[in-house]
Coordinates of C-alpha atoms and ligand atoms in Angstrom, one line a residue:
X1 CA 19.3 12.6 10.4
X2 CA 16.0 12.7 11.2
X3 CA 12.7 12.3 9.8
X4 CA 10.3 15.1 10.7
X5 CA 7.0 16.5 11.0
X6 CA 8.2 19.2 8.6
X7 CA 9.7 17.2 6.2
X8 CA 5.9 14.6 5.8
X9 CA 4.0 18.4 6.1
X10 CA 6.7 19.1 2.6
X11 CA 5.9 15.7 1.4
X12 CA 2.3 16.1 1.4
X13 CA 2.1 19.2 -0.1
X14 CA 0.8 21.6 3.4
X15 CA 2.3 23.8 5.5
X16 CA 3.5 21.7 9.4
X17 CA 0.6 23.9 10.8
X18 CA -1.7 21.9 8.7
X19 CA -0.8 18.0 9.6
X20 CA -3.7 16.7 11.4
X21 CA -3.3 15.1 15.3
X22 CA -3.5 11.8 14.4
X23 CA -0.3 12.1 12.3
X24 CA 1.4 14.4 14.6
X25 CA 0.7 11.8 17.2
X26 CA 2.2 8.9 14.9
X27 CA 5.5 11.2 13.9
X28 CA 6.1 11.7 17.8
X29 CA 5.6 8.4 18.5
X30 CA 8.5 6.9 16.3
X31 CA 12.1 7.0 15.9
X32 CA 12.5 9.1 12.4
X33 CA 16.4 8.6 12.7
X34 CA 18.2 7.7 9.5
X35 CA 22.3 7.8 8.7
X36 CA 23.3 7.9 5.0
X37 CA 25.6 4.6 4.4
X38 CA 29.3 5.4 4.2
X39 CA 30.6 4.3 0.3
X40 CA 31.6 0.9 0.4
X41 CA 27.9 0.2 1.9
X42 CA 26.0 1.4 0.0
X43 CA 28.2 0.2 -2.9
X44 CA 27.6 -3.1 -0.8
X45 CA 23.6 -2.2 -0.6
X46 CA 23.6 -2.1 -4.4
X47 CA 25.5 -4.7 -5.1
X48 CA 23.1 -6.8 -3.4
X49 CA 20.3 -5.5 -4.7
X50 CA 21.2 -6.1 -8.5
X51 CA 22.5 -9.2 -7.7
X52 CA 18.8 -9.8 -6.3
X53 CA 16.9 -8.2 -9.4
X54 CA 19.6 -10.6 -11.7
X55 CA 18.8 -13.9 -10.1
X56 CA 15.6 -16.8 -10.1
X57 CA 14.7 -15.1 -6.6
X58 CA 11.9 -12.3 -7.8
X59 CA 8.8 -14.4 -8.7
X60 CA 6.0 -12.8 -11.0
X61 CA 2.8 -11.5 -10.0
X62 CA -0.6 -13.0 -11.4
X63 CA -3.0 -14.9 -11.4
X64 CA -1.0 -18.3 -10.3
X65 CA 0.0 -16.8 -7.3
X66 CA -3.5 -17.3 -6.2
X67 CA -2.5 -20.6 -4.0
X68 CA 0.9 -18.9 -2.7
X69 CA -1.5 -16.2 -1.0
X70 CA -3.5 -18.5 0.4
X71 CA -1.2 -20.4 2.2
X72 CA 0.7 -17.1 3.5
X73 CA -3.1 -15.7 4.7
X74 CA -3.4 -19.2 6.5
X75 CA -0.2 -19.4 8.3
X76 CA -1.0 -15.8 9.7
X77 CA -5.0 -16.9 10.1
X78 CA -3.7 -19.4 12.5
X79 CA -1.0 -17.2 14.8
X80 CA -3.8 -14.5 15.1
X81 CA -6.2 -17.0 16.5
X82 CA -3.4 -18.3 18.3
X83 CA -2.9 -15.1 19.8
X84 CA -6.2 -15.0 20.7
X85 CA -7.4 -12.1 17.9
X86 CA -4.7 -9.7 19.2
X87 CA -4.8 -7.0 15.9
X88 CA -0.7 -6.6 16.7
X89 CA -0.5 -9.9 14.3
X90 CA -2.4 -8.5 11.4
X91 CA 1.1 -6.8 10.4
X92 CA 1.7 -8.2 7.3
X93 CA 5.2 -10.2 6.8
X94 CA 6.2 -8.7 4.0
X95 CA 7.0 -5.4 5.7
X96 CA 10.4 -6.7 6.6
X97 CA 11.7 -4.7 9.7
X98 CA 15.9 -3.6 10.2
X99 CA 16.6 -3.5 6.7
X100 CA 18.1 -0.7 4.4
X101 CA 14.8 1.5 2.7
X102 CA 14.8 3.8 0.0
X103 CA 14.5 7.8 1.0
X104 CA 14.5 10.6 -1.5
X105 CA 15.8 8.4 -4.3
X106 CA 19.1 7.6 -2.0
X107 CA 19.8 4.1 0.7
X108 CA 19.3 4.9 4.1
X109 CA 20.6 3.2 7.1
X110 CA 17.4 3.9 9.5
X111 CA 17.9 3.4 13.0
X112 CA 14.6 2.2 13.7
X113 CA 13.8 -1.6 12.4
X114 CA 10.0 -0.6 12.2
X115 CA 10.7 3.1 10.2
X116 CA 9.1 1.5 7.5
X117 CA 6.0 0.6 9.3
X118 CA 6.3 3.9 11.0
X119 CA 6.5 5.7 7.9
X120 CA 3.6 4.0 6.1
X121 CA 1.1 4.4 9.0
X122 CA 1.6 7.9 8.8
X123 CA 0.8 8.2 4.9
X124 CA -2.1 5.9 5.4
X125 CA -3.3 8.2 8.7
X126 CA -2.9 11.7 6.0
X127 CA -5.0 10.0 3.1
X128 CA -7.0 7.9 4.7
X129 CA -8.4 11.4 7.1
X130 CA -7.7 13.7 3.9
X131 CA -10.2 11.2 1.1
X132 CA -12.2 8.8 3.6
X133 CA -13.8 11.1 6.1
X134 CA -17.0 12.1 4.3
X135 CA -18.0 8.6 3.2
X136 CA -20.2 5.9 4.6
X137 CA -18.1 2.7 3.9
X138 CA -14.5 2.1 3.2
X139 CA -13.8 -1.0 0.8
X140 CA -10.5 -2.1 1.0
X141 CA -9.7 -4.3 -2.3
X142 CA -6.6 -7.2 -1.7
X143 CA -7.0 -6.3 1.8
X144 CA -4.7 -9.0 3.0
X145 CA -4.7 -9.1 7.3
X146 CA -7.7 -5.8 7.0
X147 CA -5.2 -4.2 8.9
X148 CA -5.4 -1.2 6.7
X149 CA -9.2 -1.4 7.6
X150 CA -8.5 -1.8 11.3
X151 CA -6.1 1.2 11.7
X152 CA -8.4 3.7 9.3
X153 CA -11.4 2.2 11.5
X154 CA -9.8 3.3 14.7
X155 CA -9.4 7.0 13.5
X156 CA -12.8 7.1 11.5
X157 CA -14.9 5.0 13.4
X158 CA -18.3 6.1 11.2
X159 CA -17.1 4.1 8.1
X160 CA -18.4 0.3 7.9
X161 CA -15.3 -1.2 7.0
X162 CA -15.4 -4.3 4.4
X163 CA -11.9 -6.6 3.5
X164 CA -12.0 -7.7 0.0
X165 CA -9.3 -10.8 -1.3
X166 CA -9.3 -13.6 -3.1
X167 CA -7.9 -15.8 -0.7
X168 CA -10.5 -17.6 1.7
X169 CA -8.4 -16.9 5.1
X170 CA -7.7 -13.4 4.3
X171 CA -11.2 -13.1 4.2
X172 CA -12.1 -14.8 7.4
X173 CA -9.4 -13.0 9.2
X174 CA -11.2 -10.3 8.7
X175 CA -14.8 -11.4 9.7
X176 CA -13.1 -13.1 12.7
X177 CA -11.3 -9.1 13.7
X178 CA -15.5 -8.0 13.3
X179 CA -16.3 -10.8 15.8
X180 CA -14.0 -10.1 18.4
X181 CA -13.1 -6.3 18.0
X182 CA -15.2 -3.2 18.6
X183 CA -15.0 -2.2 14.7
X184 CA -18.0 -3.0 12.2
X185 CA -16.0 -5.0 9.5
X186 CA -16.5 -7.8 7.3
X187 CA -14.6 -9.8 4.5
X188 CA -15.9 -10.8 1.2
X189 CA -14.0 -12.8 -1.4
X190 CA -13.5 -10.9 -4.8
X191 CA -10.6 -11.7 -7.3
X192 CA -9.0 -8.8 -9.5
X193 CA -9.5 -11.2 -12.5
X194 CA -12.9 -11.4 -12.8
X195 CA -15.0 -8.5 -10.2
X196 CA -18.4 -9.3 -8.8
X197 CA -20.6 -7.1 -10.7
X198 CA -23.4 -7.6 -7.6
X199 CA -21.3 -6.4 -4.9
X200 CA -23.0 -3.5 -3.2
X201 CA -21.4 -0.9 -3.8
X202 CA -23.2 3.2 -3.1
X203 CA -22.4 6.8 -4.3
X204 CA -21.1 7.1 -0.4
X205 CA -18.7 4.2 -0.6
X206 CA -15.1 5.0 -0.8
X207 CA -12.1 2.4 -2.2
X208 CA -8.2 1.6 -1.9
X209 CA -6.1 -0.6 -2.8
X210 CA -2.9 -0.5 -1.1
X211 CA 0.3 -2.5 -2.8
X212 CA -2.9 -5.0 -3.8
X213 CA -3.7 -3.8 -7.1
X214 CA 0.0 -4.7 -8.4
X215 CA -0.2 -8.1 -8.1
X216 CA -2.3 -7.8 -11.3
X217 CA 0.3 -6.9 -13.7
X218 CA -0.9 -5.2 -16.9
X219 CA -4.5 -7.0 -16.2
X220 CA -6.2 -4.2 -14.0
X221 CA -8.2 -3.1 -16.3
X222 CA -11.4 -4.9 -15.3
X223 CA -11.2 -3.3 -11.6
X224 CA -11.1 -0.4 -13.1
X225 CA -14.0 -0.7 -15.5
X226 CA -15.9 -2.3 -12.3
X227 CA -15.4 0.9 -10.2
X228 CA -16.2 3.0 -13.8
X229 CA -19.5 1.2 -13.6
X230 CA -20.3 1.5 -9.5
X231 CA -19.6 4.8 -9.4
X232 CA -18.2 4.8 -5.6
X233 CA -17.2 8.5 -3.8
X234 CA -13.8 8.2 -4.4
X235 CA -10.4 5.8 -5.0
X236 CA -7.5 5.6 -3.8
X237 CA -4.8 3.4 -4.9
X238 CA -1.4 3.7 -3.0
X239 CA 0.5 1.4 -5.1
X240 CA 4.2 1.1 -7.0
X241 CA 3.4 3.5 -9.8
X242 CA 6.7 2.8 -12.1
X243 CA 5.5 5.4 -14.5
X244 CA 6.7 8.2 -11.5
X245 CA 10.2 6.6 -11.3
X246 CA 13.0 8.9 -12.7
X247 CA 15.3 6.2 -14.6
X248 CA 18.0 8.6 -14.9
X249 CA 19.0 7.9 -11.1
X250 CA 20.9 4.9 -10.1
X251 CA 18.4 3.9 -6.8
X252 CA 15.3 4.9 -9.0
X253 CA 16.8 2.8 -12.0
X254 CA 16.8 -0.4 -9.8
X255 CA 13.3 -0.1 -8.6
X256 CA 12.1 -0.4 -12.1
X257 CA 14.0 -2.8 -12.9
X258 CA 12.8 -4.5 -9.6
X259 CA 9.2 -3.8 -10.8
X260 CA 9.6 -5.4 -14.1
X261 CA 11.1 -8.4 -13.0
X262 CA 8.2 -9.0 -10.9
X263 CA 5.6 -7.7 -13.3
X264 CA 3.8 -5.5 -11.2
X265 CA 1.2 -3.3 -12.0
X266 CA 1.3 -1.3 -15.2
X267 CA -0.8 0.6 -17.3
X268 CA -2.9 1.9 -14.7
X269 CA -2.1 5.8 -14.1
X270 CA -2.2 6.0 -18.6
X271 CA -5.6 4.6 -18.1
X272 CA -6.5 6.9 -15.6
X273 CA -5.2 10.2 -17.6
X274 CA -7.2 8.9 -20.8
X275 CA -10.2 8.8 -18.5
X276 CA -9.7 12.5 -17.2
X277 CA -9.2 13.4 -20.4
X278 CA -12.0 12.1 -21.4
X279 CA -14.1 13.8 -19.1
X280 CA -15.1 10.6 -17.5
X281 CA -13.2 10.8 -13.9
X282 CA -11.4 13.3 -12.1
X283 CA -7.8 12.3 -10.8
X284 CA -7.3 14.5 -7.5
X285 CA -4.3 13.9 -6.6
X286 CA -1.0 11.9 -7.9
X287 CA 2.0 11.9 -5.7
X288 CA 5.2 10.0 -5.1
X289 CA 6.3 9.4 -1.2
X290 CA 10.0 9.0 -2.6
X291 CA 10.2 6.2 0.0
X292 CA 10.1 2.9 0.1
X293 CA 11.5 -0.4 1.1
X294 CA 14.9 -2.1 0.1
X295 CA 13.4 -3.2 -3.5
X296 CA 11.2 -0.8 -4.7
X297 CA 8.6 1.9 -3.5
X298 CA 5.1 1.0 -3.3
X299 CA 3.6 3.6 -1.8
X300 CA 2.8 5.8 -4.5
X301 CA -0.7 7.3 -4.7
X302 CA -3.4 8.6 -7.1
X303 CA -6.8 9.6 -6.1
X304 CA -9.4 9.6 -8.1
X305 CA -13.4 10.3 -8.8
X306 CA -15.6 9.1 -11.4
X307 CA -17.9 12.4 -12.9
Ligands
SAM401 C1 1.2 -7.3 -0.6 S1 -0.6 -7.8 -0.2 C2 -0.9 -6.6 0.4 C3 -2.3 -6.7 1.4 C4 -2.8 -5.3 1.8 N1 -3.1 -4.5 1.0 C5 -2.0 -5.0 2.8 O1 -1.5 -4.1 2.9 O2 -1.1 -5.1 3.8 C6 -1.6 -7.7 -2.0 C7 -3.0 -8.5 -1.4 O3 -3.8 -8.4 -2.5 C8 -4.5 -10.2 -2.5 N2 -4.3 -10.2 -4.6 C9 -3.5 -11.0 -4.5 N3 -4.6 -10.6 -6.3 C10 -5.6 -10.5 -6.0 C11 -6.6 -10.6 -6.9 N4 -6.8 -11.4 -8.3 N5 -7.2 -10.3 -6.1 C12 -7.8 -10.1 -4.9 N6 -6.9 -10.2 -4.8 C13 -5.8 -10.0 -4.5 C14 -3.3 -10.8 -1.8 O4 -4.4 -12.4 -1.6 C15 -2.7 -10.1 -1.0 O5 -4.0 -10.1 0.2

C-alpha cells in the first residue's frame, strides 16, 4: 500500500489540486509504501507496546527533566559542531527510524525506515505555509535543535526565526545555525513554567510549539496566559492531544495509556474551547493526523488566534 498525495489532501481536508507544490515535491521525493502486519506480527507489536507501557521505562515529563534535556541537546550540539554545522545533524533522535508506526488507527510496517520523518515533513510544510505566510516572525517554543525553524525558514525566507528553549545547548545550537547558514535565526532561553513577560512578541508574530508543550503535562496554563497577554497573529500547537483519541479503538486506547503514563499534555483543548466560547480567541482548526510513532500520535494540530 502507498500513502499517496490524494491521501494527504484528504487528511488536510482539501482537494488534491490544492496541495502546495512544496508539499507535492516532498511527497514525490519520499517512499510512503507500507504493509499491514500479518496477525502474528500485529500481536507481537501490541504485546510489545503493552509491556513497554506497563514497564518502568516510560518516564514522567515535567520540571524535573530540565537536566536530562540539557544533556540530550549538549550531545547534539557537539555533533553539530563536529560536523561543521551540517543541518542534517539537527534531526532529533526521538524520531526513531525503522519502527512500526501507527496510521489510520492501525499499526503498519513502513518500507522506508524514515517514513515517520518524511510524513511529518509534509504536514509541517502544509500547516506552516497555510498559517505562517502572513507573519513577519516565527517563534518556536521548546524548539530543541531548531530543525523545524530551519525547514519553515527555507519555505518562507521572509520570516525572522526565533527558537526558544529552556536548554542552553539548544539555544546555542540555534544561534550557531544563524552564524553558519543563510537564515535569520536566533536562540533564547525560555521556560514554559515561568514565561518571560518581557519577551518581544508582536501582532505580526506567529507562535508554534511542536511536541514540546507535551512536556508540561497539565502545567500549560502559564504559557497560554502568556500568549493571551502577548496577542500574536496566530498560534499553532502540534502536540499529542489526548482528547482526540477514540478509546474504543485498541490502537488509540494503547496510545492514550502511554500518554497518561508519561503524564503528557492535558487540558489544552478544553481550555482553548472555553476561551473560544467566551469570545477571547478563535480556534481556526483542530485536526488529528491519524498518524504517529509506535507508542502514540504526536502530530495533532490545534491552531488559534487571540480576538
Ligand atoms: C520532544 S522535544 C521537541 C523539540 C522540537 N520542537 C522538535 O520538534 O524537534 C521537546 C522540547 O521541549 C523542551 N522543553 C521541555 N520542557 C520545557 C520547558 N519547561 N520550557 C521550555 N522548553 C522545554 C525540551 O528542551 C525540548 O527541546
